[in-house]
Amino acid sequence: MIIIENAAIATVDAAGTEHPSGYVVVGDDGRIAEVGSGRCEQPGERIDGTGCLLTPGLINTHHHLYQWATRGLALDETLFGWLTTLYPIWGRLDAEIVGAAAGAGLGWLALSGCTTSMDHHYVFPRDGGDVLEAEIEAARAIGLRFHPTRGSMDLGRRDGGLPPDNVVEETDEALAATEAAIDRWHDPSPDAMLQIAVAPCSPFSVTTRLMEEAARLARRRGVRLHTHLAETDDEEEFCRAKFGCTPVEYAERVGWLGDDVWLAHGVHLDDTAIARLGATGTGVAHCPSSNARLGAGMARVRELLDHRVPVGLGVDGAASQEVSHLGAELRQALYTARLRGGPKAMDAREALRLGTIGGARCLGRQDDLGSVEVGKLADLVLWRLDGLGHEGIDDRVAALVFGPPARVELALVGGKPVVERGELANADEETLTRQAQRAHRRLLDATA
Ligand SMILES: [Zn+2]
């Protein structure tokens, strides 16, 4: 038994229960055994949370971990300009580079309060080795719960797509490799540390047949579906020119709306599209910092939430958002909603819901993750809020969301520490930094 006590607690349960000073008991099964106000009299290993806020661990719903190796490039480009600059570099990825980038990205995410992350990997160079295995090993080393997706691109430039032909796969080859990844890695159990989803990259890099077959494959195997959708005006124009419809109409046509689907971005959505996402239960991974960095626009999150669309937060790849800090994304989401809709458009607690239970819904893990409730997995974060940056903001949830990114005092995944006293529990930050720097140099030197 681990007992975290004397902490403010925001449970993020359906009633929004909070305890100004309370405790959480973690059982030996890695699940939450008790939550309450005041003191806990049970015996057990005690962790003093004085000066801290305890929340559910944050859930990252959109990322491309390999991009840690290509940060700081194409800094002033639109999405299409940025992609066409970076595709040739990504064509030289290999397992060692992806492993190092994933270690850095996941370590950094853990330090930012994330306990579960997805990854969307869609570049599989022919002689690059097993890049999916490399990032899965990196997640195991850090200790995070991991939902990697087997991505794919099969629409190269010669067929009217955006990526160069040498970074795309054959359609059937991509489908077979996706099913092999499910066979090898997917754990459907409620305690799963590793789940696979099916994730063709985007309408402008994937054929219609791959979209349709991917949806059939995912449903046959009972796994989730993910892709980029409605990120930019350029994509909207592409869809109108090539398919004669909007991105969401296209998604519906190829079988890609449903409560087993979550879409990255959803920035450019009209009222009809938002209503369709709501009616079908299709989720959205909101990535406000990436959308700002690429000047893509501001997602209509207020309207999405009003239509009961499951919305989670994503940092997106580190090459389109160099901060990649999920804790900081809470404030970015709040600010973005308010830039669009004024100060009533979102409050601190709604931002925290997006980063926790909203993300759990996107990943289909809402029964086991995303709130501090008895019986759920003990994926918990203890944020230190008694320093200069936060002291004096009496509302502790407001201090977390409105204040500067808070230090993670403790992060648990299934009751096991991944961060302790602001440092990674299972990996060395300096080593991760060195490995990522070497990967970055090797990739750029190989491309020069
Ligand atoms: Zn993305």
XYZ file of C-alpha atoms and ligand atoms in Angstrom, residues 62 64 228 264-265 316-317, ligand 1:
8
model
C -1.204 13.024 -30.356
C 5.300 11.852 -33.307
C -4.751 13.687 -38.911
C -5.699 14.836 -34.590
C -6.373 18.593 -34.778
C 2.033 16.842 -31.388
C 5.493 16.081 -32.758
Zn 0.653 15.208 -36.005
